[in-house]
Coordinates of C-alpha atoms and ligand atoms in Angstrom, one line a residue:
X343 CA 198.5 103.3 113.9
X344 CA 199.1 101.5 111.3
X345 CA 197.9 98.2 109.1
X346 CA 199.7 96.5 106.3
X347 CA 197.6 95.3 102.7
X348 CA 199.2 92.2 101.5
X349 CA 198.7 89.5 99.4
X350 CA 199.9 88.3 96.3
X351 CA 200.5 90.2 93.1
X352 CA 196.6 91.2 91.2
X353 CA 194.6 90.1 94.0
X354 CA 193.0 93.8 94.5
X355 CA 194.9 95.5 97.8
X356 CA 195.4 98.5 95.9
X357 CA 191.5 98.0 95.0
X358 CA 190.7 98.4 98.6
X359 CA 192.8 100.4 99.4
X360 CA 191.9 102.7 96.8
X361 CA 187.7 101.6 98.4
X362 CA 189.4 102.7 102.5
X363 CA 190.9 105.9 101.3
X364 CA 189.0 107.1 98.8
X365 CA 192.9 107.9 96.7
X366 CA 193.4 107.3 93.2
X367 CA 196.4 104.9 92.7
X368 CA 197.6 102.5 90.1
X369 CA 194.9 99.5 89.8
X370 CA 196.0 97.6 87.3
X371 CA 195.7 94.4 85.6
X372 CA 198.9 92.4 86.3
X373 CA 201.4 91.8 88.6
X374 CA 203.3 94.3 90.6
X375 CA 201.2 97.0 89.9
X376 CA 202.3 98.9 92.9
X377 CA 205.6 99.5 94.0
X378 CA 206.4 101.6 96.4
X379 CA 204.1 101.6 99.1
X380 CA 201.0 104.4 99.1
X381 CA 199.9 105.7 102.3
X382 CA 196.6 106.9 103.5
X383 CA 195.3 108.8 106.7
X384 CA 191.2 106.9 107.6
X385 CA 189.0 108.6 109.9
X386 CA 187.6 106.3 111.7
X387 CA 183.5 106.9 112.3
X388 CA 181.8 107.1 115.3
X389 CA 178.6 109.0 116.1
X390 CA 179.5 108.6 119.4
X391 CA 181.1 111.5 118.5
X392 CA 178.3 113.3 116.2
X393 CA 175.6 112.8 119.2
X394 CA 178.0 114.4 121.3
X395 CA 178.7 117.1 119.2
X396 CA 174.8 118.0 118.6
X397 CA 175.1 118.7 122.6
X398 CA 177.7 120.3 123.7
X399 CA 177.2 123.0 120.4
X400 CA 181.2 121.6 119.6
X401 CA 182.9 123.8 117.4
X402 CA 184.7 121.2 115.6
X403 CA 184.2 117.2 115.4
X404 CA 187.0 114.9 115.0
X405 CA 186.9 111.1 114.7
X406 CA 189.9 108.7 115.9
X407 CA 192.2 107.8 112.4
X408 CA 194.4 105.0 111.1
X409 CA 196.6 105.1 108.3
X410 CA 196.9 101.8 105.5
X411 CA 199.1 101.0 103.9
X412 CA 199.3 99.5 100.4
X413 CA 202.1 96.9 99.5
X414 CA 203.2 95.3 96.8
X415 CA 203.0 92.0 96.3
X416 CA 204.4 89.4 97.7
X417 CA 205.5 85.9 95.5
X418 CA 207.1 82.5 97.0
X419 CA 211.2 83.2 97.3
X420 CA 210.3 86.5 99.3
X421 CA 212.4 85.8 101.7
X422 CA 215.1 84.7 99.3
X423 CA 214.6 88.0 97.5
X424 CA 212.6 86.7 94.3
X425 CA 209.7 89.5 93.4
X426 CA 210.0 92.3 95.7
X427 CA 211.2 90.4 97.9
X428 CA 213.1 92.7 101.0
X429 CA 211.7 95.5 100.0
X430 CA 207.7 94.0 100.3
X431 CA 209.4 92.3 103.8
X432 CA 210.9 95.1 105.2
X433 CA 207.4 97.5 104.3
X434 CA 205.6 94.6 106.4
X435 CA 208.0 95.1 109.6
X436 CA 207.1 99.5 109.9
X437 CA 203.6 98.7 110.7
X438 CA 201.6 97.4 113.6
X439 CA 199.0 94.9 112.2
X440 CA 198.3 93.6 108.9
X441 CA 195.0 92.7 107.1
X442 CA 195.9 89.9 103.7
X443 CA 193.7 90.2 101.2
X444 CA 193.2 86.3 99.7
X445 CA 190.9 86.0 95.9
X446 CA 188.3 83.9 95.9
X447 CA 186.8 85.8 92.9
X448 CA 186.9 84.1 90.0
X449 CA 187.4 85.4 86.0
X450 CA 189.3 84.2 83.7
X451 CA 190.6 87.7 82.4
X452 CA 192.0 88.4 85.7
X453 CA 195.5 87.4 85.9
X454 CA 196.0 85.3 88.7
X455 CA 200.3 84.2 89.5
X456 CA 199.5 80.8 90.6
X457 CA 196.6 80.4 88.2
X458 CA 194.2 78.5 89.8
X459 CA 191.3 79.6 92.9
X460 CA 193.1 78.2 96.4
X461 CA 192.5 80.5 98.8
X462 CA 194.7 77.7 101.3
X463 CA 197.2 77.0 99.0
X464 CA 197.5 81.3 98.8
X465 CA 197.2 82.4 101.9
X466 CA 200.4 79.3 102.9
X467 CA 202.7 80.6 100.3
X468 CA 202.4 84.3 102.1
X469 CA 202.8 83.2 105.8
X470 CA 205.7 80.8 104.7
X471 CA 207.1 84.4 103.7
X472 CA 206.8 86.0 106.7
X473 CA 208.1 83.3 108.5
X474 CA 211.0 81.8 106.3
X475 CA 212.1 85.4 106.9
X476 CA 211.7 85.1 110.7
X477 CA 213.7 82.2 110.7
X478 CA 216.8 84.1 108.9
X479 CA 216.1 87.2 111.7
X480 CA 216.1 84.3 114.4
X481 CA 219.4 82.6 113.0
X482 CA 221.6 86.2 113.1
X483 CA 220.4 86.5 116.5
X484 CA 221.1 83.2 117.5
X485 CA 224.3 83.1 117.1
X486 CA 224.9 86.5 118.2
X487 CA 223.3 85.4 121.6
X488 CA 225.4 81.8 121.2
X489 CA 228.4 84.0 122.3
X490 CA 226.8 86.0 124.0
X491 CA 225.8 84.3 126.4
X492 CA 228.9 82.0 126.9
X493 CA 230.5 82.6 130.4
X494 CA 227.5 84.8 131.2
X495 CA 225.7 84.4 134.3
X496 CA 223.5 86.7 133.4
X497 CA 220.1 85.5 133.9
X498 CA 218.2 87.7 131.5
X499 CA 220.8 87.3 128.6
X500 CA 219.7 83.4 129.6
X501 CA 216.0 83.5 128.9
X502 CA 216.3 85.4 126.1
X503 CA 218.1 82.7 124.3
X504 CA 215.9 80.1 125.9
X505 CA 213.0 81.7 124.7
X506 CA 215.0 82.5 121.0
X507 CA 215.4 78.7 120.6
X508 CA 211.2 78.4 121.7
X509 CA 210.5 80.4 119.3
X510 CA 212.3 78.9 116.3
X511 CA 211.7 75.4 117.4
X512 CA 207.8 76.8 116.8
X513 CA 208.7 79.2 113.5
X514 CA 210.3 75.7 112.0
X515 CA 206.8 73.3 112.7
X516 CA 205.9 76.5 109.4
X517 CA 202.3 77.2 111.7
X518 CA 202.1 80.8 112.0
X519 CA 199.0 79.9 114.2
X520 CA 201.1 78.7 116.5
X521 CA 203.6 81.5 117.6
X522 CA 200.6 83.8 117.7
X523 CA 199.0 81.4 120.7
X524 CA 203.3 81.4 121.3
X525 CA 203.2 84.7 121.5
X526 CA 200.0 85.2 123.8
X527 CA 200.9 82.7 126.2
X528 CA 204.2 84.8 127.4
X529 CA 204.4 86.8 130.4
X530 CA 205.1 89.8 129.7
X531 CA 208.3 90.1 130.8
X532 CA 209.7 87.1 128.9
X533 CA 207.4 89.3 126.4
X534 CA 210.1 92.0 126.5
X535 CA 212.7 89.1 125.6
X536 CA 211.8 88.8 122.7
X537 CA 210.0 91.9 122.2
X538 CA 213.0 93.8 119.9
X539 CA 213.1 90.6 117.3
X540 CA 210.3 92.7 115.7
X541 CA 208.7 89.1 113.7
X542 CA 206.6 89.4 111.5
X543 CA 204.9 86.9 112.3
X544 CA 203.8 88.4 115.6
X545 CA 201.7 91.0 114.1
X546 CA 198.3 90.5 113.8
X547 CA 196.7 89.8 110.5
X548 CA 193.1 89.7 109.4
X549 CA 192.2 87.9 106.6
X550 CA 190.4 89.7 103.9
X551 CA 188.4 86.8 101.5
X552 CA 188.1 88.8 98.5
X553 CA 184.9 87.4 97.2
X554 CA 181.7 88.5 94.2
X555 CA 179.5 86.6 96.9
X556 CA 180.4 87.4 100.6
X557 CA 176.9 86.9 102.0
X558 CA 178.0 82.6 101.4
X559 CA 181.9 82.4 102.7
X560 CA 181.4 79.9 105.1
X561 CA 180.2 77.9 102.5
X562 CA 183.3 78.9 100.2
X563 CA 186.2 79.0 102.7
X564 CA 184.5 75.4 103.9
X565 CA 185.5 73.9 100.2
X566 CA 188.6 75.4 100.3
X567 CA 189.4 73.8 104.1
X568 CA 189.5 76.7 104.9
X569 CA 189.5 77.2 108.3
X570 CA 189.6 79.9 110.6
X571 CA 187.7 81.7 113.4
X572 CA 185.1 84.6 112.7
X573 CA 186.6 87.2 114.2
X574 CA 190.2 86.4 111.7
X575 CA 188.5 87.0 108.5
X576 CA 185.7 89.5 106.6
X577 CA 184.6 88.9 103.4
X578 CA 184.1 91.6 100.6
X579 CA 183.5 92.7 97.4
X580 CA 186.6 94.8 96.6
X581 CA 185.6 96.0 93.4
X582 CA 182.2 97.0 94.5
X583 CA 183.4 98.8 97.2
X584 CA 185.8 100.5 94.8
X585 CA 182.4 101.4 92.5
X586 CA 180.6 102.0 95.4
X587 CA 183.3 105.8 95.8
X588 CA 181.2 106.8 92.5
X589 CA 177.6 106.5 93.8
X590 CA 175.5 109.4 96.4
X591 CA 173.8 107.8 99.0
X592 CA 170.0 108.1 96.9
X593 CA 171.9 105.9 94.6
X594 CA 173.5 104.0 96.6
X595 CA 170.2 102.7 97.9
X596 CA 168.1 102.5 94.9
X597 CA 170.4 99.8 93.5
X598 CA 170.5 98.6 97.1
X599 CA 173.5 98.3 97.6
X600 CA 175.3 98.7 101.2
X601 CA 179.2 99.3 102.1
X602 CA 180.7 97.1 104.3
X603 CA 184.0 98.3 105.1
X604 CA 183.2 100.0 108.3
X605 CA 183.2 96.5 109.8
X606 CA 186.5 96.4 108.4
X607 CA 187.5 98.8 110.3
X608 CA 185.6 97.4 113.8
X609 CA 187.7 94.2 112.8
X610 CA 190.4 96.0 112.9
X611 CA 190.4 97.8 115.9
X612 CA 189.6 94.8 117.8
X613 CA 192.3 92.7 115.9
X614 CA 195.0 95.8 117.5
X615 CA 193.3 95.6 120.5
X616 CA 192.2 98.8 120.6
X617 CA 189.5 100.6 122.0
X618 CA 188.1 104.4 121.8
X619 CA 188.0 106.5 124.8
X620 CA 186.3 110.3 123.8
X621 CA 186.5 114.4 125.5
X622 CA 183.5 116.7 124.6
X623 CA 183.1 120.3 124.8
X624 CA 182.0 123.8 122.5
X625 CA 185.6 124.1 121.2
X626 CA 185.7 119.8 119.6
X627 CA 184.3 117.1 120.2
X628 CA 187.1 114.0 119.5
X629 CA 187.1 110.1 119.9
X630 CA 190.9 109.1 120.1
X631 CA 192.0 105.9 120.0
X632 CA 193.9 103.7 122.8
X633 CA 195.9 100.3 123.6
X634 CA 192.7 98.3 125.5
X635 CA 193.4 98.1 129.7
X636 CA 195.5 101.7 128.9
X637 CA 196.0 103.6 132.3
X638 CA 194.4 107.4 132.8
X639 CA 197.3 108.9 132.3
X640 CA 198.6 106.4 129.0
X641 CA 195.6 107.1 128.1
X642 CA 196.6 110.9 128.7
X643 CA 199.3 110.4 126.1
X644 CA 196.5 109.9 123.0
X645 CA 196.4 113.7 123.8
X646 CA 199.8 115.1 124.5
X647 CA 202.9 113.5 124.9
X648 CA 203.5 115.5 128.5
X649 CA 199.6 114.5 130.1
X650 CA 201.2 111.0 131.4
X651 CA 203.6 113.2 133.0
X652 CA 201.5 116.0 134.5
X653 CA 197.9 113.7 135.1
X654 CA 196.0 114.7 138.6
X655 CA 193.2 113.0 137.5
X656 CA 190.4 112.6 135.3
X657 CA 186.9 113.4 135.6
X658 CA 185.1 110.4 133.2
X659 CA 181.8 109.4 132.2
X660 CA 180.3 107.3 130.9
X661 CA 179.6 107.9 126.2
X662 CA 175.3 106.4 127.9
X663 CA 175.0 107.9 130.6
X664 CA 176.2 111.5 129.5
X665 CA 173.7 111.1 126.6
X666 CA 170.8 110.1 128.6
X667 CA 172.0 112.9 131.7
X668 CA 171.8 115.6 128.4
X669 CA 174.9 117.3 130.0
X670 CA 177.6 118.0 132.2
X671 CA 175.8 119.1 134.8
X672 CA 172.5 116.9 135.7
X673 CA 174.9 113.8 134.7
X674 CA 176.8 114.9 138.0
X675 CA 173.6 116.0 139.9
X676 CA 173.6 112.4 139.5
X677 CA 176.6 111.0 140.6
X678 CA 177.4 110.0 137.7
X679 CA 180.3 111.5 137.1
X680 CA 183.3 109.5 138.9
X681 CA 186.7 111.5 139.5
X682 CA 189.7 108.6 139.1
X683 CA 193.1 108.5 140.2
X684 CA 196.1 107.0 137.9
X685 CA 195.5 103.5 138.6
X686 CA 192.1 103.7 136.4
X687 CA 192.0 101.4 133.0
X688 CA 189.7 103.5 130.8
X689 CA 186.7 101.2 129.0
X690 CA 185.7 102.0 125.4
X691 CA 182.9 104.7 125.3
X692 CA 184.4 106.5 128.2
X693 CA 183.7 110.7 128.5
X694 CA 186.9 112.4 130.2
X695 CA 188.3 114.9 131.2
X696 CA 191.9 115.2 132.1
X697 CA 193.3 117.2 135.4
X698 CA 196.9 118.0 134.7
Ligands
GTP10 N1 186.8 91.1 88.8 C1 187.4 91.8 89.9 N2 188.4 92.5 89.9 C2 188.9 92.5 90.6 C3 188.2 92.5 92.0 N3 189.3 93.6 92.9 C4 190.3 93.8 91.8 N4 189.9 93.5 90.6 C5 191.1 94.0 89.8 O1 191.9 93.4 89.8 C6 193.0 94.1 89.1 C7 194.3 94.1 90.1 O2 194.1 94.7 90.8 P1 195.4 95.4 91.8 O3 194.6 95.9 93.2 O4 195.8 96.4 91.3 O5 195.9 94.5 92.7 P2 197.6 94.2 94.1 O6 196.8 93.7 94.5 O7 197.0 95.9 94.3 O8 198.3 93.5 92.4 P3 199.8 94.6 92.6 O9 199.7 95.9 92.7 O10 200.6 94.1 91.4 O11 200.2 93.9 93.7 C8 192.2 95.2 88.3 O12 191.7 95.0 86.9 C9 191.1 95.3 90.0 O13 190.1 96.0 89.1 C10 187.2 92.1 92.2 O14 187.4 92.1 92.9 N5 186.8 91.1 91.0
MG11 MG1 198.0 97.1 94.5

């Protein structure tokens, strides 16, 4: 799973990347400091792994990971090749979801490419570029589809054309929420028909407002007339998050500072529709991230490519049941370990033993 960090130049994307990954990158007070994307893998902290490892005396603890990509700044006209235009859009196309950094912090020493603080305008600039790039993709596809459907009775192809036309109308309205609602409303068959367009506006977006006072984000959003569901955004003091990297736990305690980055990870999980299952034993305890609503064989694929095919059944116990029982044997005695077949939908926190 890859999450791309996007936004206007000089808003704090690389600073956020550094704070999350602890990887040293170029951070400078000038636009387009980042050109080549920075990529970093982050372990997703999960105390369930720590607790299970204790009970099972595991030699190793391994956590599910998530990849962050720090992408170059995007400016108005990127879809027409302005700034780092096409290169930028190519990098965006490769990731599964987006974190859009939006500047709220005021500081006359830090250049803002549009001079004033206006998160609503900045979000619109970015989202419009994503939509314009998609419209270009769509119009190319549409002219191809028009040729292909001239003398055809192929129902799938005709339906595809219909869907692409509908998408074009929605994209023309320049409203990302409408596009995302449209995608959500599609049945699986229809979705498969348009999936190969790889549209940028299909990607879920989490907005990260970079502010010196995260506690007053609600008032700020109201002031700037930004309307967003609360699960779609997060307020972070990115510069402070970066500075926290330098401090050890006791310093942080003394100064009364606490990192809020874990909520970035958990909101990203929700955004990507991911859940975690666990495996545990003497060798290792490990968390694995999978798409919500995965069946047991699909979940097995996270562990090994051929687990799906060779799946026989799975012994499943919930994390809570296993912890309160204290051991697998006790859980078994109490009848808390279930044998599940290939149609079982894995739940967050399931501890699984695959039989292949
Ligand atoms: N005061 C303040 N400065 C910040 C904050 N976040 C970032 N900066 C500063 O803003 C400048 C730009 O930060 P970067 O993280 O390089 O920004 P970027 O979005 O990666 O910029 P590009 O790579 O050029 O697109 C640096 O001088 C940072 O130190 C913040 O929360 N508050
Ligand atoms: Mg940067």
